[in-house]
Short mmCIF file of C-alpha atoms in Angstrom, two decimals:
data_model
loop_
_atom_site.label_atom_id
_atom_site.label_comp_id
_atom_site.label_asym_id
_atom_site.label_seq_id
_atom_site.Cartn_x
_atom_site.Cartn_y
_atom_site.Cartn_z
CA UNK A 21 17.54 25.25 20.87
CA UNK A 22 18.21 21.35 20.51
CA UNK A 23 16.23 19.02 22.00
CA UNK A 24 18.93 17.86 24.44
CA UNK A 25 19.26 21.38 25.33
CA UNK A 26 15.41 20.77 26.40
CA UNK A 27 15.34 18.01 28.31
CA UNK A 28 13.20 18.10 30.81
CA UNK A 29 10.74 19.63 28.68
CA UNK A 30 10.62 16.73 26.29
CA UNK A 31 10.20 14.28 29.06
CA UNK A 32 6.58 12.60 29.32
CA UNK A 33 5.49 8.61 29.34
CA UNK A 34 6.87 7.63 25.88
CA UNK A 35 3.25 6.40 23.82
CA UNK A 36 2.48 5.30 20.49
CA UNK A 37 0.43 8.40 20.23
CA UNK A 38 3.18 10.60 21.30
CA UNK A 39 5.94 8.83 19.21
CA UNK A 40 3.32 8.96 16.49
CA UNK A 41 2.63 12.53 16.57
CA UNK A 42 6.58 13.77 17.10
CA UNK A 43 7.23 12.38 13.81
CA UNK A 44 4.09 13.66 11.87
CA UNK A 45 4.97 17.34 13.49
CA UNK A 46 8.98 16.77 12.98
CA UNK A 47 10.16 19.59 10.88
CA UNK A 48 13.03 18.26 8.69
CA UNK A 49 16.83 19.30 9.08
CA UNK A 50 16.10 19.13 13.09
CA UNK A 51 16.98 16.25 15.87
CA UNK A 52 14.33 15.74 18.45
CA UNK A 53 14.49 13.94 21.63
CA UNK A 54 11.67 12.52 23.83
CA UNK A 55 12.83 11.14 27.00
CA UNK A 56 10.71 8.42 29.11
CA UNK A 57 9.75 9.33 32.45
CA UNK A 58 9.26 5.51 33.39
CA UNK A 59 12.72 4.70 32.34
CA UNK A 60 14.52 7.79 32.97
CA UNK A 61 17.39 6.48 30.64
CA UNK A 62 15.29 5.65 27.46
CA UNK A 63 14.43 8.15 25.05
CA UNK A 64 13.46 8.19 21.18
CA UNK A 65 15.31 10.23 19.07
CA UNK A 66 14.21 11.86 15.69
CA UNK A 67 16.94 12.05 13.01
CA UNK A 68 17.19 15.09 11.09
CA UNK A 69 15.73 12.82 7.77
CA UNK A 70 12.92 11.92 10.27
CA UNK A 71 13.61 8.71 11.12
CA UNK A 72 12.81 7.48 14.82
CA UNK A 73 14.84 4.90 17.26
CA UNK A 74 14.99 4.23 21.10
CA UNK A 75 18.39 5.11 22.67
CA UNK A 76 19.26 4.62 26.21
CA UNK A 77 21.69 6.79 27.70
CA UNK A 78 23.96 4.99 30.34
CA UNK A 79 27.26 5.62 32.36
CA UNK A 80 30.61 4.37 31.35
CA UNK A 81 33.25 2.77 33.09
CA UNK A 82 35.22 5.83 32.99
CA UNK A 83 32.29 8.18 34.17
CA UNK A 84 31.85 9.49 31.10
CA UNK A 85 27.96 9.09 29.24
CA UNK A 86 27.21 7.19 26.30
CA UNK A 87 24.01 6.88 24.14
CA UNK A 88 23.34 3.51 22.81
CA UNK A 89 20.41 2.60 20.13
CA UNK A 90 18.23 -0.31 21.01
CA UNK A 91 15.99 -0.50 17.92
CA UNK A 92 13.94 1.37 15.56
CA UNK A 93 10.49 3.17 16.89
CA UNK A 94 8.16 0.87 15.22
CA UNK A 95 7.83 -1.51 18.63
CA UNK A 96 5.59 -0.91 21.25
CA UNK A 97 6.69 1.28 23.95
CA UNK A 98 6.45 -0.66 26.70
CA UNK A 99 8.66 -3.63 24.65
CA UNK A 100 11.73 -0.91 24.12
CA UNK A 101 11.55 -0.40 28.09
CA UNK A 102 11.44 -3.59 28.74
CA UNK A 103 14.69 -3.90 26.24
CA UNK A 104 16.20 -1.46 27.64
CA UNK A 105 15.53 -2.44 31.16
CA UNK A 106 17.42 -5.92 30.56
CA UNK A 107 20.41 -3.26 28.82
CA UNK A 108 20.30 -1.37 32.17
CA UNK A 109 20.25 -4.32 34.31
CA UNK A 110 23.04 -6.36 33.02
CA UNK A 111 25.39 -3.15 32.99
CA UNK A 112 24.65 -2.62 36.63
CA UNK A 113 24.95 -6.75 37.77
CA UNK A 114 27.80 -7.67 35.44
CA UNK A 115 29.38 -4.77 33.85
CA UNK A 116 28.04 -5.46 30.16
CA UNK A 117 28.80 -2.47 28.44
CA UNK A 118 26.12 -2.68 25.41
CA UNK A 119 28.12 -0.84 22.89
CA UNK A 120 31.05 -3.22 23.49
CA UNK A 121 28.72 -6.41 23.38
CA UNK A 122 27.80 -5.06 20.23
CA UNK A 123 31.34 -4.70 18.97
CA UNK A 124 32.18 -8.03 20.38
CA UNK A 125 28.70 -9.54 18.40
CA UNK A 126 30.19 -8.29 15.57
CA UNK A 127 33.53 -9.94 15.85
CA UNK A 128 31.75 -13.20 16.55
CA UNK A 129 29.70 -12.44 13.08
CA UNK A 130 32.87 -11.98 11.38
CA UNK A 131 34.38 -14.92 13.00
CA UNK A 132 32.22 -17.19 11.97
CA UNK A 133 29.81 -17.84 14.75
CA UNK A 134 26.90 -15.94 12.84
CA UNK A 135 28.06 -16.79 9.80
CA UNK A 136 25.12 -18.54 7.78
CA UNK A 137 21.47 -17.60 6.37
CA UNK A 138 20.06 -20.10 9.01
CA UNK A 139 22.37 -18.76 11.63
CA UNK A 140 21.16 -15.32 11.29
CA UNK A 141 17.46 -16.04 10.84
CA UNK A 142 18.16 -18.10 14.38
CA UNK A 143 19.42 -14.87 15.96
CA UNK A 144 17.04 -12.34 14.49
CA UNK A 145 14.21 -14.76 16.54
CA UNK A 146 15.77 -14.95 19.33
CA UNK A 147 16.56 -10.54 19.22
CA UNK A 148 12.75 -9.59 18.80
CA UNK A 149 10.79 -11.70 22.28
CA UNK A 150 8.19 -9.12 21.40
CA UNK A 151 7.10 -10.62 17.97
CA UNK A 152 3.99 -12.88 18.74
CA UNK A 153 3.95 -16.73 18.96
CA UNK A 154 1.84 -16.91 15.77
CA UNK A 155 4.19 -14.51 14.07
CA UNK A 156 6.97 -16.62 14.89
CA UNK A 157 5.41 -19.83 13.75
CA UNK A 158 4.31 -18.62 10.58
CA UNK A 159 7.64 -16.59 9.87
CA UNK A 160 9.45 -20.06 10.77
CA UNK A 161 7.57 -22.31 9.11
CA UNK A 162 7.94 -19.98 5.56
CA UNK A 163 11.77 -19.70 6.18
CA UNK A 164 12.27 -23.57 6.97
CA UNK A 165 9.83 -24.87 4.14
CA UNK A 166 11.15 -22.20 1.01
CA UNK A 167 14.40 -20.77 2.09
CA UNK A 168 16.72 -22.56 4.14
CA UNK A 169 16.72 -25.51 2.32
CA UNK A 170 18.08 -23.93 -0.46
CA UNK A 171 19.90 -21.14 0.91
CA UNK A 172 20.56 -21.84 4.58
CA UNK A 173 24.03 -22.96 5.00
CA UNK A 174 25.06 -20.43 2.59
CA UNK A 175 27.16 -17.40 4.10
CA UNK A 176 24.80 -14.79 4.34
CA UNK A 177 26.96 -12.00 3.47
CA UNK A 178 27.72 -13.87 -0.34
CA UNK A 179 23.78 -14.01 -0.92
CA UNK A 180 23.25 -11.06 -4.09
CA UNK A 181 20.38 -9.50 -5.13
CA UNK A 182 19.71 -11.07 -8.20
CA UNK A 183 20.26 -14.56 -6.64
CA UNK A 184 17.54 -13.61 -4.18
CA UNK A 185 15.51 -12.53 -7.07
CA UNK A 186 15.72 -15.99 -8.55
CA UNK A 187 15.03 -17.67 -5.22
CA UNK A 188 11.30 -15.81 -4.95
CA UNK A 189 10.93 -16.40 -8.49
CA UNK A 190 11.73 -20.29 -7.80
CA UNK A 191 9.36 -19.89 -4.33
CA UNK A 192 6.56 -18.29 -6.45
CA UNK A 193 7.06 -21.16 -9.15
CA UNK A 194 7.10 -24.08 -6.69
CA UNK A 195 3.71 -22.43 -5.04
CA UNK A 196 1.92 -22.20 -7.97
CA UNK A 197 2.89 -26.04 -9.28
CA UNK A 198 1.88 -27.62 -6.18
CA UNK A 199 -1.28 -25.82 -5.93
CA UNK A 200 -4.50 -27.61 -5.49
CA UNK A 201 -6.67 -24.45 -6.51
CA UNK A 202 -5.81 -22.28 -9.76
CA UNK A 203 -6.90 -18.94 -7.50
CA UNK A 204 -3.57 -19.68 -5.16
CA UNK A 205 -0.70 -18.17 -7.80
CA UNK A 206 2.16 -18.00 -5.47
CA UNK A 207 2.18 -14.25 -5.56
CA UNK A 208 1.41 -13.12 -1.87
CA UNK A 209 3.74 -15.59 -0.22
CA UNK A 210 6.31 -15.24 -2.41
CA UNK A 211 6.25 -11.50 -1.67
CA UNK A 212 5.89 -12.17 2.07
CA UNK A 213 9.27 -14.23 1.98
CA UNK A 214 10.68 -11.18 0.13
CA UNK A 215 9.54 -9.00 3.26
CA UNK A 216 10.49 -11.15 6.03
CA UNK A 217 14.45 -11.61 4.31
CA UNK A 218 14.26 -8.25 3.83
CA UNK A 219 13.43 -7.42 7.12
CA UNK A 220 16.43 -10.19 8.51
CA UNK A 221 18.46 -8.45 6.61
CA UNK A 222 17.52 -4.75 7.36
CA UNK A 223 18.49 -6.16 11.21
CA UNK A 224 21.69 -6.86 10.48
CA UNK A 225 22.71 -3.99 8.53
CA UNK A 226 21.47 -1.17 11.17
CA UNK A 227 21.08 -3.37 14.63
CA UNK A 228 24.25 -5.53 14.07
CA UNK A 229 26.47 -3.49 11.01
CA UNK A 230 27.52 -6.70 9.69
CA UNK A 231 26.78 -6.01 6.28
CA UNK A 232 26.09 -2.81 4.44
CA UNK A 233 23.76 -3.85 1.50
CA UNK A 234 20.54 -6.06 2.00
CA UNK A 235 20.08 -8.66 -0.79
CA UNK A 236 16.36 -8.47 -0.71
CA UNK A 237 15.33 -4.51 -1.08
CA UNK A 238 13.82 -4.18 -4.55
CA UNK A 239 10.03 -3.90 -5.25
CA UNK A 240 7.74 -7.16 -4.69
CA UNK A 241 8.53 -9.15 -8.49
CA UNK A 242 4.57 -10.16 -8.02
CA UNK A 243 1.26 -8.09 -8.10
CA UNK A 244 -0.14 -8.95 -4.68
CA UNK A 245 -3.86 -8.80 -6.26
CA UNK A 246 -5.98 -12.26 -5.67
CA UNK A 247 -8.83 -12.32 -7.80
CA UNK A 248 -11.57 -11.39 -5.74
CA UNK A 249 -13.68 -14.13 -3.73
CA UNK A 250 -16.92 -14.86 -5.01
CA UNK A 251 -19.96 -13.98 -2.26
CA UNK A 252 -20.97 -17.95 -1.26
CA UNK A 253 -23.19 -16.49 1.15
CA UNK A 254 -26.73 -14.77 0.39
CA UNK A 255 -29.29 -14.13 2.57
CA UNK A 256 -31.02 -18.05 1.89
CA UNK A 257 -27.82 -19.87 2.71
CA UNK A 258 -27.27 -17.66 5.51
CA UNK A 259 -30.20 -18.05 7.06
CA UNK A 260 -29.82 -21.61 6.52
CA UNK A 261 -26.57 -22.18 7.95
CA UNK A 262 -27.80 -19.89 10.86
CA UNK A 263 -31.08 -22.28 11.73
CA UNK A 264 -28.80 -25.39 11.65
CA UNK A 265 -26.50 -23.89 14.45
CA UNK A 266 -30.07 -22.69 16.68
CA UNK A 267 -30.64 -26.33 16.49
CA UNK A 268 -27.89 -27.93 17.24
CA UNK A 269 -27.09 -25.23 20.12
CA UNK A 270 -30.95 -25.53 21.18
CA UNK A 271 -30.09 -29.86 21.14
CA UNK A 272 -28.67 -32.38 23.10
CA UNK A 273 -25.36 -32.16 21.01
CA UNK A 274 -22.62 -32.28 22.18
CA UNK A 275 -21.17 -29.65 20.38
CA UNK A 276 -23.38 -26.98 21.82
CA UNK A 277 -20.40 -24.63 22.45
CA UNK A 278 -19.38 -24.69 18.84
CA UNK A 279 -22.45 -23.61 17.35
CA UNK A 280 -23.36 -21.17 19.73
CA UNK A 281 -19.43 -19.59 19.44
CA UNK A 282 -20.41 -19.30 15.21
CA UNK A 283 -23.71 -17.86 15.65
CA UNK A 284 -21.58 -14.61 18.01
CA UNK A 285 -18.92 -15.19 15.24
CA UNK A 286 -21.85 -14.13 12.35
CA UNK A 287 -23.76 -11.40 14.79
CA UNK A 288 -20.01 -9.94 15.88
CA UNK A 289 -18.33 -10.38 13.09
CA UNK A 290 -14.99 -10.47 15.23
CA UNK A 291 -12.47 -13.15 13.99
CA UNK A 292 -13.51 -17.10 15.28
CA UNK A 293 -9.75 -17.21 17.13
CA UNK A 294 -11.30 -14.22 19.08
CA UNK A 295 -14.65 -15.17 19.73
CA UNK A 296 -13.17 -18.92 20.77
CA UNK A 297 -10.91 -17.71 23.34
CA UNK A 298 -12.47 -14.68 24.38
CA UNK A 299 -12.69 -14.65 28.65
CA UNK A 300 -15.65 -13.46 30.91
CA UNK A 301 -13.75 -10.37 32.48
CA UNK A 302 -13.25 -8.85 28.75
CA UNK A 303 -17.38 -8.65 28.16
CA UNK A 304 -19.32 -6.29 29.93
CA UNK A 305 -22.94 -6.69 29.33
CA UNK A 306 -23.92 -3.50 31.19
CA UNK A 307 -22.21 -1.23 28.85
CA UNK A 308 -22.91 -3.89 25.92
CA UNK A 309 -19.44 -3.96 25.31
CA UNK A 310 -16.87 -6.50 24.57
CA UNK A 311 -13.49 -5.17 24.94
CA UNK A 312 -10.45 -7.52 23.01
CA UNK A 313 -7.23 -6.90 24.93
CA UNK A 314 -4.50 -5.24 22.85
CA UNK A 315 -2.17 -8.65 23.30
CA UNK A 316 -4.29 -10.59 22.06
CA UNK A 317 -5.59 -8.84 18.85
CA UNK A 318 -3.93 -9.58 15.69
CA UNK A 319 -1.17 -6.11 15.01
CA UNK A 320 -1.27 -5.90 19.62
CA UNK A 321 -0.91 -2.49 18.89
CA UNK A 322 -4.42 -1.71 20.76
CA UNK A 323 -7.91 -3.17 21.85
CA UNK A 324 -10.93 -3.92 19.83
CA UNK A 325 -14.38 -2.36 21.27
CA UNK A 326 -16.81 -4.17 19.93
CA UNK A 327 -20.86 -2.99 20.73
CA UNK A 328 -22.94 -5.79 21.42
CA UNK A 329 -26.83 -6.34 20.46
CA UNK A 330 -29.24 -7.68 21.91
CA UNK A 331 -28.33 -10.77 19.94
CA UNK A 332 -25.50 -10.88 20.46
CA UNK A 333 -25.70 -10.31 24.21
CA UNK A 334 -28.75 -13.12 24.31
CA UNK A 335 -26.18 -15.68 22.79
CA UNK A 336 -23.04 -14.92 25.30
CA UNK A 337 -25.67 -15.09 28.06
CA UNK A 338 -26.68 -18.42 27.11
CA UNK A 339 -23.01 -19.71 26.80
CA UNK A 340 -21.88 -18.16 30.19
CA UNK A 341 -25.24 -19.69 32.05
CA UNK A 342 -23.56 -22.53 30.63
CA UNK A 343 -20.08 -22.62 32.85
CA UNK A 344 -18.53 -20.79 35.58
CA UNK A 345 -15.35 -20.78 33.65
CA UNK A 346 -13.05 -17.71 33.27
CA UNK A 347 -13.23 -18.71 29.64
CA UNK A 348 -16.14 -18.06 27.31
CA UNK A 349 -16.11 -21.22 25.27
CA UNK A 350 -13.59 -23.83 28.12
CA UNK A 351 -12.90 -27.23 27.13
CA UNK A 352 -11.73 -30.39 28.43
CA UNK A 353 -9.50 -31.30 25.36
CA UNK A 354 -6.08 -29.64 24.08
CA UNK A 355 -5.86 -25.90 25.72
CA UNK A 356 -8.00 -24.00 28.03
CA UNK A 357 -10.09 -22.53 25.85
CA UNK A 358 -12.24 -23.36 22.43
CA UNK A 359 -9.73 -23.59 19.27
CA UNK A 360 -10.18 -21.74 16.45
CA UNK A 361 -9.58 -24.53 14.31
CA UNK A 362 -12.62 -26.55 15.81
CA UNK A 363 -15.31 -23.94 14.92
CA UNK A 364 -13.67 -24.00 10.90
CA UNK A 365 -13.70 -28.03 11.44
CA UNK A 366 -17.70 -28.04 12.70
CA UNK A 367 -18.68 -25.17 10.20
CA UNK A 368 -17.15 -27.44 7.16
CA UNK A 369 -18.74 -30.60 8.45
CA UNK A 370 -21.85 -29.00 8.70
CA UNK A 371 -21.66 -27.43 5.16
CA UNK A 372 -21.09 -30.38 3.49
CA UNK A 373 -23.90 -32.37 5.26
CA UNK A 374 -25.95 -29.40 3.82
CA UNK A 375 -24.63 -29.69 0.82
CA UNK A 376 -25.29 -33.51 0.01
CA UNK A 377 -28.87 -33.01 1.38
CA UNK A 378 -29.33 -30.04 -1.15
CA UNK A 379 -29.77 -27.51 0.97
CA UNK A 380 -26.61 -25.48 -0.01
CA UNK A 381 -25.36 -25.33 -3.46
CA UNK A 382 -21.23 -25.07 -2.77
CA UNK A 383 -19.31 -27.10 -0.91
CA UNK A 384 -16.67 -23.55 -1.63
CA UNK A 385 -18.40 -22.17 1.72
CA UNK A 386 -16.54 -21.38 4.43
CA UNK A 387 -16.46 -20.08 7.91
CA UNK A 388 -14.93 -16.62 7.14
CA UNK A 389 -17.41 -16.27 4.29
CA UNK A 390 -19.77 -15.13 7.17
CA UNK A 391 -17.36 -12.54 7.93
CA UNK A 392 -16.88 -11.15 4.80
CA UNK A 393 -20.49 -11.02 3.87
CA UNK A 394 -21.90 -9.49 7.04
CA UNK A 395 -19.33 -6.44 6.28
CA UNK A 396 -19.81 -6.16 2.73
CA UNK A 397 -23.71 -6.06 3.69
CA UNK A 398 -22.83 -3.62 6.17
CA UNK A 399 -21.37 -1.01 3.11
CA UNK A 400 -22.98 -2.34 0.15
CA UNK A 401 -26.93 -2.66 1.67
CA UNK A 402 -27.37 -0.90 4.82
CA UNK A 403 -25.12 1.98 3.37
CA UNK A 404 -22.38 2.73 6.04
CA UNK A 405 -18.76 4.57 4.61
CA UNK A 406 -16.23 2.23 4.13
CA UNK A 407 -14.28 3.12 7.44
CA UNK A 408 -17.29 2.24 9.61
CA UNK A 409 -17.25 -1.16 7.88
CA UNK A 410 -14.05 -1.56 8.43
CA UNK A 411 -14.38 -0.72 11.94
CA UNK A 412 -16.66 -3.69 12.50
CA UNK A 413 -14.76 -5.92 11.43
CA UNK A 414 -10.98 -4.24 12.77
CA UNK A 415 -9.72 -3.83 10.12
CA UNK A 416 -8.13 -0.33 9.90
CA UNK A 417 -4.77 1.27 10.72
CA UNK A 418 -5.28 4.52 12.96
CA UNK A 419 -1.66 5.08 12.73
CA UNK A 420 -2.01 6.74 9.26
CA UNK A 421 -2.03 10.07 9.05
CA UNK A 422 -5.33 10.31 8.08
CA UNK A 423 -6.99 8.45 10.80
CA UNK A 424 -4.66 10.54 13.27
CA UNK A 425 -5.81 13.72 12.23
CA UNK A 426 -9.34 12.74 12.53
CA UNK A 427 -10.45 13.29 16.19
CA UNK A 428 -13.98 11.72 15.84
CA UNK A 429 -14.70 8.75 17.38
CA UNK A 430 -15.96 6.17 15.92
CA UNK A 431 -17.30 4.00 18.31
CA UNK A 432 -21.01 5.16 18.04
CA UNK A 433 -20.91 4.77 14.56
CA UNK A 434 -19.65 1.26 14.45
CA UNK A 435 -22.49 0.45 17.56
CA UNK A 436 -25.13 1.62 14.85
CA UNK A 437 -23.24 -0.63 12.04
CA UNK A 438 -23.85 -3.04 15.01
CA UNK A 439 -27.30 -2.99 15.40
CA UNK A 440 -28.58 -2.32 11.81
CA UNK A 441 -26.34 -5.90 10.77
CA UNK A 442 -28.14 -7.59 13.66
CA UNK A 443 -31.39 -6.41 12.29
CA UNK A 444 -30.13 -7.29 8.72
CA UNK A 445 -30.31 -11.01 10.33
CA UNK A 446 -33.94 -10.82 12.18
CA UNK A 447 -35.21 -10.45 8.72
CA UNK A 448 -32.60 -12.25 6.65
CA UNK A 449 -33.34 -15.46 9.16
CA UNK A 450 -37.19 -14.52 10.82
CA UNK A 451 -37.82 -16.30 14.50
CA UNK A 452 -35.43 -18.06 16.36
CA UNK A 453 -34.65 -19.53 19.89
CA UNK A 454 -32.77 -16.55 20.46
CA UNK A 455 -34.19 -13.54 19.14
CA UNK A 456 -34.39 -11.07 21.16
CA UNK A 457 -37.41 -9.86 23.48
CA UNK A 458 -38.82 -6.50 22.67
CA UNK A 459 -38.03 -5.26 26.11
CA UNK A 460 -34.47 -5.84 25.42
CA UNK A 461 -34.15 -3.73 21.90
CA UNK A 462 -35.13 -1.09 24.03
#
């Protein structure tokens, strides 16, 4: 039996999970069809090769039914329904047939009005609202600094393959010459230009069918392996760093908020742009939990749990007696919130003060050198598996099959990570103003 034979069987609240798990269980040679139940029009359909897209199925002028394909089945869920939502709506308000706006899109393509490499990366923007501001900004700023100015105004359709070749090759060059540190080669944004053309192009071959053969498919041209970064921090310059931000968020200084937002920042180990705009309602100090909300972590594919000690929950106490604010860390300046860029700013100034008195031996020190060290402590010293460290810190992809298959949680495990770190700093650093009370390790 097909799946459109089935229906009403296959019909459920489309999920990650779900979409997820169709495709790991998809046997090949068969098409499989899971239909939404929140947009009774949108499904996801599994080719017979196993590939996955959202369709929505829709009436014609005519009466008769047609299936239209939004995307692929990578996006979230809830941004194909809102995609096809906007599909549904302007068929119903204006009588946009989808599959003939796509014709006429590619008539305007092939008249000229999407004609160039700058045109296209324009409209690929402007076809995927669910990529994130930063992703945006830093896929823009890539494009306008490496690419368009030398291929922009070019006909994308007349760019080759081994002309893009030699334009990541030039890219990579032009890197590595300008340079101000040997470590920075050129390699890993060379070969994240590669990927986002790639991807541009990949849209216009199966979204648009404007062109059949994408210019930038062949295997990254650089080894995407960084020499390692040297460990700046040990447990003396760690605990000196961390008594300089007790005193200056123990002070009259006035930039109380920033030090006490990098000494959460070293006992979470959560990213600073997290920590400096997380919001009251997210932290819940009767469960000592701080939950990240999925649009706001880095892949928004879900939310970060992250267990909080009595450190840590000591310091966010002390900020929020602070201000009323729906924000953790407000401020009067640019923004509602603390910036990210202010706690690197602060942490630098302070290292080099440190530095120039002596006290720390690199002025190579930086803010995310805190993060790295607290989870390489975590694997390395207090001798936690890899995938609890990684935990910690976020960094892990549950989508693989690995992770999917494994039904464990491991929020219980990263908690103990949790605590033994936060212990790892009582004796790393000894007393402080906010070291916990006995009564509240219990």
């Amino acid at each position: 039996m097909t799946n459109h034979e089935n229906r009403k069987g296959n019909r459920a609240r489309l999920t990650r999970k779900l979409i997820d798990k169709a495709q790991a269980d998809h046997v090949r040679g068969k098409r499989v069809r899971l239909w939404d139940t929140d947009v009774p029009q949108l499904y996801v359909q599994i080719t017979p090769g196993g590939s996955a897209s959202y369709y929505i199925r829709y009436p014609r002028a005519d009466g008769s039914k047609n299936d239209f394909r939004l995307c692929a089945a990578s996006i979230p869920p809830e941004d194909a329904r809102r995609g096809a939502l906007q599909r549904l709506a302007a068929l119903q308000l204006e009588g946009i047939d989808p599959a003939v706006e796509r014709r006429d899109d590619i008539a305007a393509a092939k008249r000229g009005k999407v004609e160039t490499v700058s045109a296209l990366a324009e409209l690929f923007d402007e076809a995927h609202p669910h990529f994130s501001e930063g992703d945006k900004r830093a896929r823009s700023y890539l494009l306008g600094r490496f690419v368009l100015p030398r291929i922009g105004d070019r006909p994308f359709r007349e760019i080759s393959k081994p002309e893009m070749k030699d334009l990541v090759r030039s890219i990579q060059s032009q890197i590595a010459t300008d340079a101000r540190h040997p470590r920075f080669n050129g390699h890993s944004t060379a070969n994240q230009i590669q990927s986002i053309v790639r991807r541009m192009y990949n849209w216009a071959i199966s979204d648009r069918e404007w062109l059949s053969e994408n210019p930038a498919s062949f295997p990254a041209l650089f080894e995407d392996n960084l020499e390692q970064r040297p460990e700046y921090f040990d447990p003396d310059s760690f605990a000196k760093i961390w008594h300089a931000n007790v005193a200056r968020a123990t002070g009259k200084d006035t930039r109380i908020s920033v030090a006490l937002a990098t000494l959460i920042y070293l006992v979470t180990l959560q990213r600073p742009v997290d920590v400096a705009r997380a919001q009251r309602e997210h932290i819940n100090l009767s469960e000592a939990t701080w939950i990240v909300p999925k649009h706001l972590t880095k892949k928004k594919r879900k939310p970060y749990y992250v267990p909080l000690t009595p450190l840590a929950m000591r310091l966010i106490q002390t900020q929020m007696e602070r201000s009323s604010s729906t924000y953790l860390f407000p401020t009067c300046g640019r923004g509602e919130h603390l910036l990210r860029g202010s706690m690197g700013g602060a942490f630098m100034a302070m290292r080099n003060q440190m530095v120039e008195a002596g006290e720390l031996p690199s002025k190579e020190l930086q803010l995310y050198d805190g993060r790295r060290y607290g989870r390489t402590v975590i694997e390395e010293d207090l001798g936690f598996p890899e995938r609890v460290a990684e935990h910690v810190i976020n960094h892990y992809d549950e989508n693989q099959p690995s992770r999917r298959y494994n039904v464990r949680t491991m929020r219980e495990k990263v908690r103990a990570a949790q605590h033994a770190w936060s212990d790892e700093i009582a004796r790393m650093v000894g007393p402080h103003a906010f070291s916990p009370a006995p009564s509240d390790k219990q």
